[in-house]
Coordinates of C-alpha atoms and ligand atoms in Angstrom, one line a residue:
M1157 CA 9.6 -29.2 10.7
L1158 CA 5.9 -28.2 10.4
S1159 CA 3.0 -29.6 12.3
N1160 CA 1.1 -32.7 11.2
K1161 CA -2.0 -30.5 11.0
L1162 CA -0.4 -28.6 8.2
K1163 CA 0.5 -31.6 6.1
N1164 CA -3.0 -31.9 4.6
I1165 CA -3.6 -28.2 4.1
T1166 CA -3.5 -26.6 0.7
P1167 CA -2.7 -22.8 0.4
S1168 CA -5.7 -20.7 -0.8
Y1169 CA -6.0 -21.0 -4.6
T1170 CA -7.8 -17.7 -4.9
I1171 CA -5.2 -15.7 -3.0
G1172 CA -2.4 -17.8 -4.8
I1173 CA -3.7 -16.9 -8.3
S1174 CA -3.9 -13.3 -7.4
S1175 CA -0.2 -13.3 -6.3
K1176 CA 0.7 -15.0 -9.6
V1177 CA -1.2 -12.3 -11.5
A1178 CA 0.6 -9.6 -9.5
Q1179 CA 4.0 -11.2 -10.4
L1180 CA 3.2 -11.2 -14.1
Q1181 CA 1.9 -7.7 -14.0
E1182 CA 5.2 -6.6 -12.3
K1183 CA 7.0 -8.0 -15.4
G1184 CA 4.9 -5.6 -17.5
I1185 CA 2.5 -8.3 -18.8
S1186 CA -1.1 -7.1 -19.0
I1187 CA -3.5 -9.7 -17.4
C1188 CA -7.3 -9.7 -17.3
N1189 CA -7.8 -10.8 -13.7
L1190 CA -11.1 -12.6 -13.3
S1191 CA -9.8 -14.7 -10.4
I1192 CA -10.1 -13.1 -7.0
G1193 CA -13.5 -12.0 -5.7
E1194 CA -12.4 -8.4 -4.8
P1195 CA -14.7 -5.5 -5.5
D1196 CA -13.4 -2.9 -7.9
F1197 CA -14.6 -0.1 -5.7
N1198 CA -13.0 2.0 -3.1
V1199 CA -14.3 2.3 0.5
P1200 CA -17.2 4.8 0.4
I1201 CA -16.0 8.3 1.5
K1202 CA -18.4 8.6 4.5
A1203 CA -17.0 5.3 6.0
K1204 CA -13.5 6.6 5.4
D1205 CA -14.3 9.8 7.2
V1206 CA -15.5 8.0 10.3
A1207 CA -12.3 6.0 10.3
I1208 CA -10.1 9.1 9.9
D1209 CA -12.0 10.9 12.7
A1210 CA -11.6 7.8 15.0
L1211 CA -7.8 8.0 14.3
N1212 CA -7.6 11.7 14.9
N1213 CA -9.6 11.3 18.1
N1214 CA -7.2 8.6 19.3
K1215 CA -9.6 5.7 19.3
T1216 CA -6.5 3.6 19.1
K1217 CA -6.4 1.9 22.5
Y1218 CA -7.4 -1.6 23.4
D1219 CA -11.1 -2.0 23.4
S1220 CA -13.7 -4.7 24.2
V1221 CA -12.7 -8.2 23.0
S1222 CA -16.1 -8.7 21.2
G1223 CA -15.8 -5.4 19.4
V1224 CA -16.5 -1.7 19.6
N1225 CA -19.8 -1.2 21.4
E1226 CA -21.2 1.3 18.8
L1227 CA -20.5 -1.0 15.9
K1228 CA -22.1 -4.0 17.7
Q1229 CA -25.2 -1.8 18.3
E1230 CA -25.3 -0.9 14.7
I1231 CA -24.9 -4.5 13.6
I1232 CA -27.9 -5.4 15.9
R1233 CA -29.9 -2.7 14.3
K1234 CA -29.0 -4.0 10.8
L1235 CA -29.8 -7.6 11.7
K1236 CA -33.2 -6.5 13.0
D1237 CA -34.2 -4.1 10.3
E1238 CA -32.7 -5.8 7.3
N1239 CA -32.7 -9.5 8.2
N1240 CA -35.6 -9.7 10.7
A1241 CA -33.4 -11.4 13.3
N1242 CA -33.2 -10.1 16.9
Y1243 CA -29.9 -10.3 18.7
D1244 CA -28.6 -9.0 22.0
L1245 CA -25.3 -7.3 22.5
D1246 CA -23.6 -10.4 23.9
E1247 CA -24.6 -12.4 20.9
I1248 CA -22.4 -10.5 18.4
V1249 CA -18.6 -10.8 18.1
I1250 CA -16.7 -8.6 15.6
S1251 CA -13.6 -10.2 14.2
S1252 CA -10.8 -9.5 11.7
G1253 CA -12.8 -10.5 8.6
A1254 CA -15.4 -13.2 8.0
K1255 CA -12.6 -15.8 7.7
H1256 CA -11.6 -15.0 11.2
A1257 CA -15.2 -15.1 12.4
I1258 CA -15.6 -18.6 10.8
T1259 CA -12.3 -20.0 12.3
N1260 CA -13.2 -18.5 15.8
T1261 CA -16.5 -20.3 15.5
L1262 CA -14.9 -23.6 14.5
I1263 CA -12.4 -23.5 17.4
S1264 CA -15.3 -22.8 19.8
I1265 CA -17.5 -25.6 18.7
L1266 CA -15.6 -28.5 17.2
N1267 CA -14.0 -31.4 19.1
P1268 CA -11.4 -33.4 17.3
G1269 CA -13.0 -35.7 14.8
D1270 CA -16.3 -33.9 14.6
E1271 CA -17.7 -33.9 11.1
V1272 CA -18.8 -30.8 9.2
L1273 CA -21.0 -31.1 6.1
V1274 CA -19.7 -29.1 3.3
P1275 CA -21.9 -28.9 0.2
K1276 CA -20.1 -29.1 -3.2
P1277 CA -19.1 -26.9 -4.8
Y1278 CA -17.7 -25.2 -1.7
W1279 CA -15.8 -21.9 -1.1
V1280 CA -12.1 -22.8 -1.3
S1281 CA -11.2 -22.1 2.4
Y1282 CA -14.0 -24.1 4.1
P1283 CA -12.4 -27.5 4.1
E1284 CA -9.0 -26.2 5.1
M1285 CA -10.4 -24.1 8.0
I1286 CA -12.3 -27.1 9.3
K1287 CA -9.2 -29.3 9.2
L1288 CA -7.1 -26.6 10.9
C1289 CA -9.7 -26.6 13.7
S1290 CA -9.5 -30.4 14.2
G1291 CA -12.7 -31.2 12.4
V1292 CA -13.4 -33.5 9.4
P1293 CA -15.0 -32.0 6.3
V1294 CA -17.6 -34.3 4.8
F1295 CA -18.2 -33.3 1.2
V1296 CA -21.8 -33.5 0.2
D1297 CA -22.7 -34.0 -3.5
T1298 CA -25.4 -31.7 -4.8
D1299 CA -27.5 -31.8 -8.0
R1300 CA -26.6 -29.6 -10.9
K1301 CA -30.4 -29.5 -11.8
N1302 CA -30.9 -27.7 -8.4
N1303 CA -28.1 -25.2 -9.2
F1304 CA -26.0 -27.2 -6.7
K1305 CA -28.1 -26.2 -3.8
I1306 CA -28.1 -28.7 -1.0
T1307 CA -31.4 -30.5 -0.2
V1308 CA -32.7 -32.5 2.7
S1309 CA -32.0 -35.8 0.9
D1310 CA -28.4 -34.8 0.2
I1311 CA -28.0 -34.0 3.9
K1312 CA -29.6 -37.3 5.0
K1313 CA -27.2 -39.3 2.9
N1314 CA -24.2 -37.8 4.8
I1315 CA -25.3 -37.5 8.4
S1316 CA -23.5 -39.7 11.0
S1317 CA -23.3 -39.8 14.8
K1318 CA -20.3 -37.4 14.5
T1319 CA -22.0 -34.7 12.4
K1320 CA -21.8 -31.4 14.3
M1321 CA -22.3 -28.7 11.7
L1322 CA -23.5 -27.8 8.2
F1323 CA -21.8 -25.0 6.2
L1324 CA -24.0 -23.0 3.9
S1325 CA -22.8 -20.2 1.7
N1326 CA -25.9 -18.2 0.7
P1327 CA -25.7 -16.4 -1.8
S1328 CA -23.2 -19.0 -2.9
N1329 CA -19.5 -18.6 -3.7
P1330 CA -18.8 -20.0 -6.3
T1331 CA -22.2 -20.5 -8.0
G1332 CA -24.2 -17.3 -7.1
A1333 CA -27.2 -19.5 -6.3
I1334 CA -29.6 -18.3 -3.6
Y1335 CA -31.8 -20.5 -1.4
T1336 CA -35.5 -19.9 -1.2
R1337 CA -37.3 -19.6 2.2
E1338 CA -38.8 -23.0 1.7
E1339 CA -35.5 -24.6 0.9
L1340 CA -34.0 -23.1 4.0
E1341 CA -36.9 -24.1 6.2
N1342 CA -36.4 -27.7 5.1
I1343 CA -32.7 -27.6 5.8
V1344 CA -33.3 -26.0 9.3
D1345 CA -35.9 -28.7 10.1
I1346 CA -33.5 -31.6 9.5
C1347 CA -30.6 -29.8 11.3
I1348 CA -32.8 -29.2 14.4
K1349 CA -33.9 -32.9 14.4
N1350 CA -30.3 -34.1 14.2
N1351 CA -28.7 -31.5 16.6
I1352 CA -26.6 -30.0 13.8
Y1353 CA -25.4 -26.4 13.9
I1354 CA -25.7 -24.3 10.7
L1355 CA -22.8 -22.0 9.9
A1356 CA -24.7 -19.5 7.6
D1357 CA -22.1 -17.6 5.6
E1358 CA -24.1 -14.6 4.4
I1359 CA -21.2 -12.4 3.4
Y1360 CA -22.8 -11.9 -0.1
E1361 CA -26.2 -11.1 1.3
K1362 CA -26.3 -7.6 -0.1
I1363 CA -25.4 -8.8 -3.5
S1364 CA -28.7 -10.4 -4.4
Y1365 CA -30.3 -9.3 -7.7
E1366 CA -33.9 -10.5 -7.2
D1367 CA -34.7 -9.4 -3.7
D1368 CA -35.1 -13.0 -2.6
F1369 CA -32.4 -13.3 0.1
V1370 CA -33.6 -14.8 3.4
S1371 CA -31.4 -15.0 6.5
I1372 CA -31.6 -18.4 8.2
A1373 CA -31.7 -16.9 11.7
S1374 CA -34.9 -15.1 10.8
L1375 CA -36.9 -18.3 10.2
S1376 CA -37.7 -19.1 13.8
S1377 CA -36.2 -18.8 17.3
K1378 CA -35.1 -22.4 17.0
A1379 CA -33.4 -21.7 13.7
K1380 CA -31.7 -18.7 15.3
D1381 CA -30.5 -20.8 18.2
I1382 CA -28.7 -23.4 16.0
T1383 CA -27.3 -20.9 13.5
I1384 CA -24.1 -19.0 13.6
T1385 CA -24.5 -16.2 11.1
I1386 CA -21.3 -15.0 9.5
N1387 CA -21.2 -11.6 7.7
G1388 CA -18.6 -8.9 7.0
F1389 CA -17.7 -5.8 5.2
S1390 CA -15.3 -7.0 2.5
K1391 CA -17.9 -7.6 -0.2
S1392 CA -20.8 -5.3 0.6
V1393 CA -18.7 -2.1 1.1
A1394 CA -15.5 -3.1 -0.6
M1395 CA -13.5 -3.1 2.6
T1396 CA -11.4 -6.2 1.8
G1397 CA -8.2 -4.8 3.3
M1398 CA -9.8 -3.3 6.4
R1399 CA -10.5 -6.9 7.7
V1400 CA -13.8 -6.6 9.5
G1401 CA -16.4 -9.4 9.8
Y1402 CA -18.7 -10.7 12.6
S1403 CA -20.6 -13.6 13.9
A1404 CA -24.1 -13.6 15.4
S1405 CA -24.9 -16.6 17.5
N1406 CA -26.5 -17.7 20.7
K1407 CA -25.0 -16.5 24.0
T1408 CA -23.1 -19.7 24.8
I1409 CA -21.4 -19.9 21.4
S1410 CA -20.8 -16.1 21.4
R1411 CA -19.1 -16.4 24.8
G1412 CA -16.9 -19.2 23.4
I1413 CA -16.0 -17.1 20.3
S1414 CA -15.1 -14.2 22.5
T1415 CA -12.8 -16.3 24.7
V1416 CA -11.0 -17.7 21.6
Q1417 CA -10.7 -14.2 20.2
G1418 CA -9.5 -12.7 23.5
H1419 CA -6.5 -15.0 23.6
L1420 CA -5.6 -15.0 19.9
V1421 CA -6.0 -11.4 18.7
S1422 CA -7.7 -9.4 21.5
H1423 CA -10.0 -7.7 19.0
P1424 CA -9.9 -6.4 15.4
S1425 CA -8.3 -3.0 14.7
T1426 CA -10.4 -0.3 16.3
I1427 CA -9.9 2.1 13.3
S1428 CA -11.2 -0.6 10.9
Q1429 CA -14.2 -1.2 13.2
W1430 CA -15.1 2.5 13.1
C1431 CA -14.8 2.4 9.3
A1432 CA -17.3 -0.5 9.4
Y1433 CA -19.6 1.6 11.7
G1434 CA -19.5 4.4 9.2
A1435 CA -20.3 2.0 6.4
L1436 CA -23.4 0.6 8.2
K1437 CA -24.6 4.0 9.4
Y1438 CA -24.1 6.2 6.3
C1439 CA -23.4 4.1 3.2
S1440 CA -26.5 2.2 2.2
N1441 CA -26.9 4.3 -0.9
D1442 CA -23.3 3.5 -1.9
I1443 CA -24.0 -0.2 -1.5
D1444 CA -27.2 0.1 -3.6
D1445 CA -25.1 1.8 -6.3
M1446 CA -22.5 -0.9 -6.2
V1447 CA -25.1 -3.7 -6.5
K1448 CA -26.6 -2.0 -9.6
I1449 CA -23.2 -2.0 -11.2
Y1450 CA -22.6 -5.7 -10.3
K1451 CA -26.0 -6.6 -11.8
K1452 CA -25.1 -4.8 -15.1
K1453 CA -21.8 -6.7 -15.2
R1454 CA -23.6 -10.0 -14.4
D1455 CA -25.9 -9.4 -17.3
L1456 CA -23.0 -8.6 -19.6
A1457 CA -21.1 -11.7 -18.5
I1458 CA -24.2 -13.9 -19.1
D1459 CA -24.7 -12.4 -22.5
M1460 CA -21.1 -12.9 -23.6
L1461 CA -20.7 -16.4 -22.1
S1462 CA -24.0 -17.6 -23.6
K1463 CA -22.5 -17.0 -27.1
I1464 CA -19.4 -19.2 -26.5
N1465 CA -19.9 -22.8 -27.8
Y1466 CA -19.0 -25.8 -25.7
I1467 CA -19.4 -24.0 -22.3
D1468 CA -22.3 -23.6 -20.0
Y1469 CA -22.8 -21.9 -16.6
I1470 CA -24.9 -21.8 -13.5
Y1471 CA -27.4 -18.9 -13.6
P1472 CA -26.2 -16.5 -10.8
K1473 CA -28.8 -14.8 -8.7
G1474 CA -26.4 -13.2 -6.4
A1475 CA -22.7 -12.7 -5.3
F1476 CA -20.3 -11.7 -8.2
Y1477 CA -19.2 -15.0 -9.6
M1478 CA -20.0 -17.3 -12.5
F1479 CA -19.3 -21.0 -12.3
I1480 CA -18.6 -22.1 -15.8
D1481 CA -19.0 -25.7 -17.0
I1482 CA -16.0 -26.6 -19.2
S1483 CA -16.6 -30.4 -19.2
N1484 CA -17.4 -30.4 -23.0
L1485 CA -13.8 -29.5 -23.6
K1486 CA -12.3 -32.3 -21.5
N1487 CA -11.1 -34.3 -24.4
K1488 CA -9.6 -31.3 -26.2
L1489 CA -6.8 -30.7 -23.7
D1490 CA -4.0 -32.9 -22.4
Y1491 CA -3.8 -32.9 -18.6
K1492 CA -2.1 -34.9 -15.9
D1493 CA -3.8 -34.4 -12.6
S1494 CA -6.4 -31.7 -12.8
F1495 CA -8.3 -30.6 -16.0
S1496 CA -9.4 -27.3 -14.5
V1497 CA -5.9 -26.4 -13.3
E1498 CA -4.5 -27.2 -16.8
F1499 CA -7.3 -25.2 -18.4
C1500 CA -6.6 -22.1 -16.2
D1501 CA -2.8 -22.4 -16.5
K1502 CA -3.1 -22.4 -20.3
L1503 CA -5.8 -19.7 -20.3
L1504 CA -3.3 -17.5 -18.3
S1505 CA -0.2 -18.3 -20.3
N1506 CA -1.8 -18.2 -23.8
N1507 CA -4.5 -15.6 -23.4
N1508 CA -3.4 -13.6 -20.3
V1509 CA -6.7 -14.3 -18.5
A1510 CA -6.8 -15.4 -14.9
A1511 CA -9.7 -17.6 -13.6
V1512 CA -9.9 -20.0 -10.7
P1513 CA -9.9 -23.8 -11.4
G1514 CA -13.0 -25.5 -10.3
I1515 CA -11.0 -28.0 -8.4
A1516 CA -10.4 -25.3 -5.8
F1517 CA -14.2 -25.6 -5.1
G1518 CA -14.2 -29.4 -5.4
M1519 CA -15.4 -29.6 -9.0
D1520 CA -12.8 -30.2 -11.7
D1521 CA -15.2 -29.8 -14.6
Y1522 CA -15.7 -26.1 -13.9
I1523 CA -13.8 -22.8 -13.7
R1524 CA -14.9 -19.7 -11.7
I1525 CA -14.7 -16.1 -12.9
S1526 CA -15.4 -13.0 -10.8
Y1527 CA -17.1 -10.0 -12.4
A1528 CA -16.3 -7.7 -9.4
C1529 CA -13.5 -6.3 -11.6
S1530 CA -13.7 -3.4 -14.1
E1531 CA -16.1 -3.7 -17.1
E1532 CA -13.1 -3.4 -19.5
N1533 CA -11.3 -6.2 -17.7
L1534 CA -14.4 -8.4 -17.7
V1535 CA -15.1 -7.8 -21.4
N1536 CA -11.5 -8.5 -22.4
G1537 CA -11.3 -11.5 -20.1
I1538 CA -14.4 -13.2 -21.5
K1539 CA -13.1 -12.4 -25.0
G1540 CA -9.9 -14.2 -24.0
I1541 CA -11.9 -17.2 -22.7
E1542 CA -13.7 -17.3 -26.1
E1543 CA -10.4 -17.2 -28.0
F1544 CA -8.9 -19.9 -25.8
V1545 CA -11.9 -22.2 -26.2
N1546 CA -11.8 -21.7 -30.0
S1547 CA -8.1 -22.5 -30.0
L1548 CA -8.8 -25.9 -28.5
L1549 CA -11.4 -26.9 -31.1
Ligands
LIG2810 N1 -16.9 -16.4 3.0 C1 -16.9 -16.4 1.6 C2 -18.0 -17.2 1.0 C3 -16.0 -15.6 0.9 O1 -16.1 -15.7 -0.4 C4 -15.0 -14.9 1.6 C5 -14.0 -14.2 0.7 N2 -13.6 -13.0 1.1 C6 -15.0 -14.9 3.0 C7 -16.0 -15.6 3.6 C8 -14.0 -14.2 3.8 O2 -14.2 -12.8 3.7 P1 -13.3 -11.8 4.6 O3 -12.6 -10.9 3.6 O4 -14.3 -11.0 5.4 O5 -12.5 -12.6 5.5
LIG2811 N1 -13.4 -14.8 -1.1 C1 -12.8 -14.3 -2.3 C2 -12.7 -15.3 -3.4 O1 -13.3 -16.4 -3.3 C3 -11.5 -13.6 -2.0 C4 -10.3 -14.5 -1.8 C5 -10.2 -15.2 -0.5 O2 -10.6 -14.6 0.5 O3 -9.8 -16.4 -0.5 O4 -12.1 -15.1 -4.4

């Protein structure tokens, strides 16, 4: 009944686990949800006010396909002031979330069979998005010693005549690692030499704890030309349900993305776009406050996890996740297909804690937790992990 394309597609683990948690909660079971990466904040008031005004002023008609002009101008200002990257109006397309910006890009660029390099561990949706858009994900192994950041030699091992694009999540979901300027320059060099586009997913850019985030498009005009920068408002201003993201890319690619978007959705909700405008224009202090709280929770999570025997983690410099190594417990748990799925299933049923199995990110020896939740939830959730680990010993 369904298309061949869908046969190899797995539903999103992160969204799936969240629905499972909601079902358990409806039954009255209290769950510490450390699974989905969703900020525990409301949309800042000043952003809401702009959205409400837009609604009251009937900014509810069809608008430009590539997005509301005022928001595009504001994004251009942000990219210049904060990321040191200069874009024109026709190089920005606003979409219904970063997911949509990524799929629009893939539809615009990929021909059937084109290969896309996907560093492991990867964000859960990348491979499925690539397959849905007729591409072939090529998984690239990375080194734990380098916090799983991809290097030139990792890339070289996987380049073929069909390689069209490289995906880079920076700061990384799921590890929280952040690339240095030098690492990015080396990656850009090899991509330029081999005509490979870079899809730079910078949605966690604001959530960087050591002020070391560098946007790839800022490195040089050549870097900017081969890069499609993806960003959005779900993480930085807690606007997950408003569904606003955007791409910044060269004029040809932007035109392609606009054409795709024009036929598929026209444009994202105008009210949501005005909310995003309000967030960019008036909410930088709110964002700074949120990041301070994430940092506090990150430090708390590190402190608590460090005290649990048998597990280890990648030190996160950004985003709001911890990628936890559970490989030392492999021989303590019976499992059939996937160790991390069995681990997370048991953690949920025995200790009421939800985490995402590492297999969702291509690495079965890990689980991912999000600390974007409330502090109470985080503390109780990590205590639950500790109790579960101890119960296995
Ligand atoms: N990229 C990454 C790395 C993500 O973690 C997410 C999760 N939200 C997205 C893109 C998609 O975000 P949005 O809600 O804007 O679609
Ligand atoms: N990106 C978040 C996560 O990885 C939200 C879920 C999703 O969009 O898939 O948990």
